[in-house]
Amino acid sequence: MMFSEELMRDCGADFYLHTYDDLHTILLDLCQANNVTIHYDKDVTHVERTQDGVRVLVCNGGKFDADVLVAADGRDSVLRSSVSEAEFHETANLTGLKCWVPFSRVAQDPELALLADENIWTGFLAPGFAFNISAFPQNDEIHLGMAYLPQDAPNVIPSFHTLHPSVQKFLELGKDTMVTGTFPEYKVEEWVGLGSRGILIGDAAHASTIYSTYNTSMSVEDGAVLAELFADVTTYAQIPFLLSAFEEIRQPRANTTSYTEYMRFLVLSLPDGPEKEQRNMALGATLVMKQGGDLDLGESEMLAETWSDFVQAYAYDSKLAAREWLQVWGKKVKEH
């Protein structure tokens, strides 16, 4: 699918592609610039509600007292059960595979050179598979991230004989760096707990479809909404209202995005047949705009539906969502 300037204007947002290390550095620099104290090697052993807030006990016998606990410890959250007593529902499973190959090696191979264009985020579709390849020449790396339905043995690497020869060659070059894992889709019904002094955010609260178009961004949105809600907090009594507001704002967004991203994977990994042909025709229609033509979404029901999902996901403004809630309920919150 060609994301031309015209299509990106419809989205109302830009795409940013970062390596994990670069994103980690950006977030760490932001924390240090705002005088955030970071404690390392402090595995949490227990969390409890206190009269004034929450207390976190760590492995070396230390403790931390706080007004609010924000649990942002990922998919395998150890804090989830301490914060929320709600049931944890697994709704589906995908297997993820990742590997990387030196950029210089790919760029010098005529069969693979197209994959070394850092201005193109290359996606491949195949029956049962959906994956993308991202070039980071500054790090001398090209990354491949692949999602596929679980095999009989989850950690067994599947056969790639049905994939394009260039992809098979890339995977062969990257075989020594391959890592696989199972990534469940899940829902947590309640994010607020610890007597309304604890909140789950990010992957601790909601699943992100592995290697989907919209995953890490959901956690960034969570942080933006929480920051906006707490920007003017003045009393402890306001905390329960603001945490409930966070859940009210973010839970529908997270559920919708998780569902549409998973369904998009199913569309991208369709088996051979009429539905796959219809999908290919719909995505091919976007190439017309690159050649100066107009894209008529009405010509393809699948393309219209797919593009509607894109616009709904990317045009979302997390801070605006928080401000709209505060416009309606902010005066009532300040009464407490």
Short mmCIF file of C-alpha atoms in Angstrom, two decimals:
data_model
loop_
_atom_site.label_atom_id
_atom_site.label_comp_id
_atom_site.label_asym_id
_atom_site.label_seq_id
_atom_site.Cartn_x
_atom_site.Cartn_y
_atom_site.Cartn_z
CA MET A 1 0.00 0.00 0.00
CA MET A 2 1.49 3.32 -1.06
CA PHE A 3 1.12 5.99 1.64
CA SER A 4 1.26 9.05 -0.58
CA GLU A 5 1.18 12.60 0.78
CA GLU A 6 -2.53 12.79 -0.03
CA LEU A 7 -3.29 9.68 2.00
CA MET A 8 -1.12 10.81 4.92
CA ARG A 9 -3.02 14.10 5.10
CA ASP A 10 -6.20 12.08 5.59
CA CYS A 11 -4.54 10.32 8.52
CA GLY A 12 -3.77 13.56 10.32
CA ALA A 13 -0.56 12.01 11.68
CA ASP A 14 2.96 11.07 10.66
CA PHE A 15 4.76 7.74 10.87
CA TYR A 16 7.85 7.46 13.07
CA LEU A 17 9.98 4.34 12.97
CA HIS A 18 12.55 3.84 15.74
CA THR A 19 14.73 1.00 16.86
CA TYR A 20 14.15 -0.17 20.43
CA ASP A 21 17.53 1.22 21.52
CA ASP A 22 16.82 4.65 20.05
CA LEU A 23 13.37 4.82 21.65
CA HIS A 24 14.84 3.72 24.98
CA THR A 25 17.43 6.51 24.74
CA ILE A 26 14.77 9.12 23.93
CA LEU A 27 12.62 8.12 26.92
CA LEU A 28 15.61 7.88 29.27
CA ASP A 29 16.81 11.35 28.25
CA LEU A 30 13.32 12.75 28.88
CA CYS A 31 13.23 11.21 32.35
CA GLN A 32 16.66 12.56 33.26
CA ALA A 33 15.81 16.01 31.90
CA ASN A 34 12.79 16.11 34.21
CA ASN A 35 14.66 14.93 37.32
CA VAL A 36 13.08 11.48 37.42
CA THR A 37 14.96 9.10 39.73
CA ILE A 38 15.44 5.65 38.19
CA HIS A 39 16.23 2.67 40.44
CA TYR A 40 17.78 -0.40 38.80
CA ASP A 41 17.83 -4.04 39.99
CA LYS A 42 14.81 -3.54 42.26
CA ASP A 43 12.50 -6.48 41.57
CA VAL A 44 9.09 -5.86 43.15
CA THR A 45 8.05 -8.47 45.73
CA HIS A 46 4.87 -6.96 47.13
CA VAL A 47 2.49 -4.01 46.69
CA GLU A 48 0.06 -2.84 49.36
CA ARG A 49 -2.38 -0.02 50.06
CA THR A 50 -1.47 2.25 52.94
CA GLN A 51 -3.44 4.93 54.72
CA ASP A 52 -1.84 7.67 52.63
CA GLY A 53 -1.24 5.89 49.32
CA VAL A 54 0.66 2.77 48.24
CA ARG A 55 3.80 0.97 49.34
CA VAL A 56 6.05 -1.06 47.04
CA LEU A 57 8.43 -3.62 48.59
CA VAL A 58 11.49 -4.70 46.59
CA CYS A 59 13.80 -7.71 46.65
CA ASN A 60 16.61 -6.23 48.75
CA GLY A 61 14.24 -5.38 51.59
CA GLY A 62 13.77 -1.77 50.52
CA LYS A 63 10.45 0.01 50.16
CA PHE A 64 8.97 2.95 48.29
CA ASP A 65 5.94 4.95 49.44
CA ALA A 66 3.93 6.91 46.89
CA ASP A 67 0.62 8.66 46.34
CA VAL A 68 -0.13 6.67 43.17
CA LEU A 69 1.30 3.52 41.60
CA VAL A 70 1.47 3.54 37.79
CA ALA A 71 2.09 -0.05 36.68
CA ALA A 72 3.75 0.09 33.26
CA ASP A 73 5.68 -3.16 33.38
CA GLY A 74 4.61 -4.73 30.09
CA ARG A 75 2.95 -7.89 28.82
CA ASP A 76 4.34 -10.10 31.57
CA SER A 77 3.40 -7.60 34.26
CA VAL A 78 4.18 -8.69 37.81
CA LEU A 79 2.14 -5.78 39.15
CA ARG A 80 -1.06 -6.57 37.24
CA SER A 81 -2.49 -8.93 39.85
CA SER A 82 -1.60 -6.53 42.66
CA VAL A 83 -3.35 -3.58 41.05
CA SER A 84 -6.37 -5.21 39.42
CA GLU A 85 -8.49 -8.03 40.78
CA ALA A 86 -10.36 -8.31 37.49
CA GLU A 87 -10.08 -11.40 35.31
CA PHE A 88 -7.39 -11.58 32.65
CA HIS A 89 -8.81 -12.83 29.33
CA GLU A 90 -6.65 -14.17 26.51
CA THR A 91 -8.59 -13.63 23.28
CA ALA A 92 -6.17 -14.90 20.62
CA ASN A 93 -2.53 -15.84 20.02
CA LEU A 94 0.09 -14.88 17.47
CA THR A 95 3.68 -16.02 17.14
CA GLY A 96 6.33 -13.41 16.50
CA LEU A 97 9.70 -13.89 14.83
CA LYS A 98 12.44 -11.31 14.51
CA CYS A 99 15.90 -11.26 13.02
CA TRP A 100 18.37 -8.79 11.59
CA VAL A 101 21.05 -8.66 8.90
CA PRO A 102 23.87 -6.10 8.48
CA PHE A 103 22.69 -3.23 6.27
CA SER A 104 25.95 -3.22 4.32
CA ARG A 105 25.57 -6.86 3.37
CA VAL A 106 22.01 -6.40 2.07
CA ALA A 107 22.82 -3.17 0.20
CA GLN A 108 25.57 -4.91 -1.76
CA ASP A 109 23.33 -7.79 -2.89
CA PRO A 110 21.48 -6.97 -6.18
CA GLU A 111 18.60 -9.30 -5.23
CA LEU A 112 18.09 -7.59 -1.87
CA ALA A 113 19.12 -4.00 -2.56
CA LEU A 114 15.51 -2.74 -2.62
CA LEU A 115 15.17 -3.76 1.04
CA ALA A 116 18.00 -1.37 1.94
CA ASP A 117 16.01 1.77 1.09
CA GLU A 118 15.60 3.52 4.45
CA ASN A 119 12.76 5.65 3.04
CA ILE A 120 10.57 2.60 2.43
CA TRP A 121 8.93 0.51 5.13
CA THR A 122 8.64 -2.76 3.23
CA GLY A 123 5.79 -5.12 4.06
CA PHE A 124 5.29 -8.65 2.76
CA LEU A 125 2.05 -10.63 2.64
CA ALA A 126 1.83 -14.41 2.35
CA PRO A 127 -0.71 -17.06 3.35
CA GLY A 128 -0.43 -17.34 7.12
CA PHE A 129 2.27 -14.63 7.40
CA ALA A 130 2.48 -10.85 7.64
CA PHE A 131 5.78 -9.08 8.19
CA ASN A 132 7.79 -5.93 7.58
CA ILE A 133 11.41 -5.05 6.96
CA SER A 134 12.93 -1.83 8.26
CA ALA A 135 16.32 -0.39 7.31
CA PHE A 136 18.51 1.49 9.81
CA PRO A 137 21.73 2.31 7.93
CA GLN A 138 23.08 4.44 10.80
CA ASN A 139 23.20 1.25 12.90
CA ASP A 140 24.26 -0.98 9.97
CA GLU A 141 21.11 -3.06 10.58
CA ILE A 142 18.01 -4.18 8.69
CA HIS A 143 15.31 -5.68 10.89
CA LEU A 144 12.57 -8.13 9.97
CA GLY A 145 9.52 -8.54 12.21
CA MET A 146 7.07 -11.34 11.34
CA ALA A 147 3.74 -12.43 12.80
CA TYR A 148 2.04 -15.74 12.07
CA LEU A 149 -0.57 -18.00 13.60
CA PRO A 150 0.86 -20.40 16.20
CA GLN A 151 2.24 -23.69 14.90
CA ASP A 152 1.78 -27.05 16.59
CA ALA A 153 5.03 -26.38 18.43
CA PRO A 154 5.11 -22.61 19.26
CA ASN A 155 8.90 -22.17 19.28
CA VAL A 156 9.57 -24.17 16.11
CA ILE A 157 10.46 -21.90 13.18
CA PRO A 158 8.00 -22.57 10.33
CA SER A 159 8.83 -23.43 6.75
CA PHE A 160 9.39 -20.39 4.52
CA HIS A 161 9.26 -22.19 1.17
CA THR A 162 6.07 -20.33 0.13
CA LEU A 163 7.64 -16.89 0.62
CA HIS A 164 9.23 -14.72 -2.06
CA PRO A 165 12.81 -15.84 -2.92
CA SER A 166 14.26 -12.51 -1.75
CA VAL A 167 12.61 -12.97 1.65
CA GLN A 168 13.86 -16.54 1.89
CA LYS A 169 17.38 -15.28 1.18
CA PHE A 170 17.08 -12.54 3.82
CA LEU A 171 15.87 -15.06 6.40
CA GLU A 172 18.75 -17.37 5.57
CA LEU A 173 21.22 -14.52 6.14
CA GLY A 174 19.56 -13.69 9.45
CA LYS A 175 19.02 -17.22 10.73
CA ASP A 176 21.64 -16.90 13.48
CA THR A 177 19.83 -13.87 14.96
CA MET A 178 16.29 -15.34 14.87
CA VAL A 179 14.18 -15.12 18.01
CA THR A 180 10.61 -16.39 18.30
CA GLY A 181 7.91 -16.07 20.94
CA THR A 182 4.17 -16.38 21.47
CA PHE A 183 2.30 -13.13 22.01
CA PRO A 184 -1.29 -13.48 23.27
CA GLU A 185 -4.01 -10.94 22.63
CA TYR A 186 -5.69 -10.20 25.96
CA LYS A 187 -8.06 -7.96 27.86
CA VAL A 188 -7.96 -6.72 31.45
CA GLU A 189 -11.46 -5.65 32.43
CA GLU A 190 -10.43 -3.20 35.19
CA TRP A 191 -7.29 -1.06 35.21
CA VAL A 192 -7.85 0.86 38.47
CA GLY A 193 -7.16 -0.77 41.85
CA LEU A 194 -5.41 -0.51 45.21
CA GLY A 195 -8.27 1.53 46.59
CA SER A 196 -8.16 3.84 43.55
CA ARG A 197 -4.47 4.55 44.07
CA GLY A 198 -3.09 2.22 41.39
CA ILE A 199 -3.46 2.15 37.60
CA LEU A 200 -2.37 -0.21 34.83
CA ILE A 201 -1.12 1.39 31.61
CA GLY A 202 0.55 0.24 28.41
CA ASP A 203 0.92 -3.48 27.73
CA ALA A 204 0.22 -4.20 31.39
CA ALA A 205 -3.35 -3.05 30.71
CA HIS A 206 -3.96 -3.99 27.08
CA ALA A 207 -2.41 -6.10 24.35
CA SER A 208 -0.63 -4.69 21.33
CA THR A 209 -0.65 -6.91 18.25
CA ILE A 210 2.93 -8.03 17.65
CA TYR A 211 4.62 -6.27 14.68
CA SER A 212 1.40 -4.44 13.86
CA THR A 213 1.28 -0.92 12.45
CA TYR A 214 -0.02 0.51 15.72
CA ASN A 215 1.48 -1.01 18.87
CA THR A 216 4.06 0.97 20.88
CA SER A 217 2.09 4.13 20.09
CA MET A 218 -0.73 2.90 22.34
CA SER A 219 1.55 3.04 25.38
CA VAL A 220 2.71 6.54 24.42
CA GLU A 221 -0.93 7.60 24.16
CA ASP A 222 -1.60 6.19 27.63
CA GLY A 223 1.19 8.29 29.09
CA ALA A 224 -0.01 11.43 27.32
CA VAL A 225 -3.58 11.02 28.60
CA LEU A 226 -2.47 10.31 32.17
CA ALA A 227 -0.15 13.34 32.17
CA GLU A 228 -2.89 15.61 30.82
CA LEU A 229 -5.40 14.45 33.44
CA PHE A 230 -2.98 14.94 36.34
CA ALA A 231 -1.49 18.24 35.14
CA ASP A 232 -3.62 20.33 37.54
CA VAL A 233 -4.37 17.91 40.37
CA THR A 234 -4.49 19.77 43.71
CA THR A 235 -5.89 17.31 46.30
CA TYR A 236 -5.60 13.61 47.09
CA ALA A 237 -9.39 13.31 46.84
CA GLN A 238 -9.19 14.04 43.09
CA ILE A 239 -6.99 11.02 42.37
CA PRO A 240 -9.77 8.35 42.22
CA PHE A 241 -11.80 10.47 39.78
CA LEU A 242 -8.82 11.03 37.49
CA LEU A 243 -7.77 7.36 37.47
CA SER A 244 -11.35 6.36 36.62
CA ALA A 245 -11.32 8.99 33.88
CA PHE A 246 -8.17 7.44 32.43
CA GLU A 247 -9.83 4.04 32.25
CA GLU A 248 -13.00 5.55 30.78
CA ILE A 249 -11.04 7.36 28.05
CA ARG A 250 -8.50 4.71 27.18
CA GLN A 251 -10.24 1.37 27.53
CA PRO A 252 -12.59 1.72 24.52
CA ARG A 253 -9.70 3.03 22.42
CA ALA A 254 -7.46 0.11 23.43
CA ASN A 255 -10.14 -2.52 22.79
CA THR A 256 -11.02 -1.10 19.37
CA THR A 257 -7.40 -0.75 18.26
CA SER A 258 -6.47 -4.24 19.45
CA TYR A 259 -9.39 -5.73 17.55
CA THR A 260 -8.79 -3.84 14.29
CA GLU A 261 -5.02 -4.55 14.33
CA TYR A 262 -5.62 -8.26 14.83
CA MET A 263 -8.26 -8.33 12.09
CA ARG A 264 -5.84 -6.46 9.82
CA PHE A 265 -3.30 -9.24 10.39
CA LEU A 266 -5.91 -11.81 9.33
CA VAL A 267 -6.60 -9.82 6.14
CA LEU A 268 -2.88 -9.45 5.37
CA SER A 269 -2.24 -13.17 5.87
CA LEU A 270 -5.22 -14.52 3.90
CA PRO A 271 -4.85 -17.93 2.26
CA ASP A 272 -5.01 -18.25 -1.52
CA GLY A 273 -8.50 -17.63 -2.88
CA PRO A 274 -11.01 -14.93 -3.94
CA GLU A 275 -10.61 -12.88 -0.73
CA LYS A 276 -6.86 -12.69 -1.20
CA GLU A 277 -7.30 -11.54 -4.82
CA GLN A 278 -9.76 -8.86 -3.72
CA ARG A 279 -7.28 -7.67 -1.07
CA ASN A 280 -4.44 -7.47 -3.59
CA MET A 281 -6.58 -5.45 -6.00
CA ALA A 282 -7.56 -3.07 -3.19
CA LEU A 283 -3.98 -2.45 -2.07
CA GLY A 284 -2.81 -2.16 -5.67
CA ALA A 285 -5.31 0.65 -6.22
CA THR A 286 -3.26 2.90 -3.93
CA LEU A 287 -0.37 2.79 -6.41
CA VAL A 288 -2.47 4.84 -8.84
CA MET A 289 -1.95 7.91 -6.67
CA LYS A 290 1.82 7.55 -6.94
CA GLN A 291 1.44 7.92 -10.69
CA GLY A 292 -0.62 11.10 -10.35
CA GLY A 293 -4.09 9.56 -10.48
CA ASP A 294 -6.96 9.86 -8.02
CA LEU A 295 -7.86 7.10 -5.60
CA ASP A 296 -11.57 6.33 -5.52
CA LEU A 297 -12.27 4.47 -2.29
CA GLY A 298 -15.73 3.68 -3.57
CA GLU A 299 -14.27 1.28 -6.12
CA SER A 300 -13.25 -1.19 -3.42
CA GLU A 301 -15.29 -2.00 -0.33
CA MET A 302 -12.25 -3.66 1.27
CA LEU A 303 -10.02 -0.64 0.60
CA ALA A 304 -12.66 1.76 1.95
CA GLU A 305 -12.99 -0.31 5.13
CA THR A 306 -9.23 -0.66 5.53
CA TRP A 307 -8.63 3.04 5.03
CA SER A 308 -11.41 3.92 7.47
CA ASP A 309 -9.61 1.85 10.11
CA PHE A 310 -6.32 3.62 9.37
CA VAL A 311 -7.87 7.08 9.69
CA GLN A 312 -9.68 6.16 12.90
CA ALA A 313 -6.45 4.87 14.44
CA TYR A 314 -4.04 7.60 13.34
CA ALA A 315 -6.25 10.68 13.59
CA TYR A 316 -6.82 10.07 17.31
CA ASP A 317 -5.48 12.88 19.52
CA SER A 318 -4.77 11.52 23.00
CA LYS A 319 -4.31 14.90 24.69
CA LEU A 320 -7.48 16.21 23.08
CA ALA A 321 -9.40 13.20 24.40
CA ALA A 322 -8.24 14.06 27.94
CA ARG A 323 -9.04 17.75 27.54
CA GLU A 324 -12.54 16.98 26.29
CA TRP A 325 -13.17 14.87 29.38
CA LEU A 326 -11.87 17.65 31.63
CA GLN A 327 -14.08 20.22 29.90
CA VAL A 328 -17.13 18.17 30.89
CA TRP A 329 -16.09 16.88 34.31
CA GLY A 330 -13.14 19.08 35.38
CA LYS A 331 -15.21 21.49 37.48
CA LYS A 332 -16.79 18.61 39.39
CA VAL A 333 -13.37 17.03 40.04
CA LYS A 334 -12.04 20.31 41.45
CA GLU A 335 -14.85 20.32 44.04
CA HIS A 336 -13.06 17.46 45.83
#
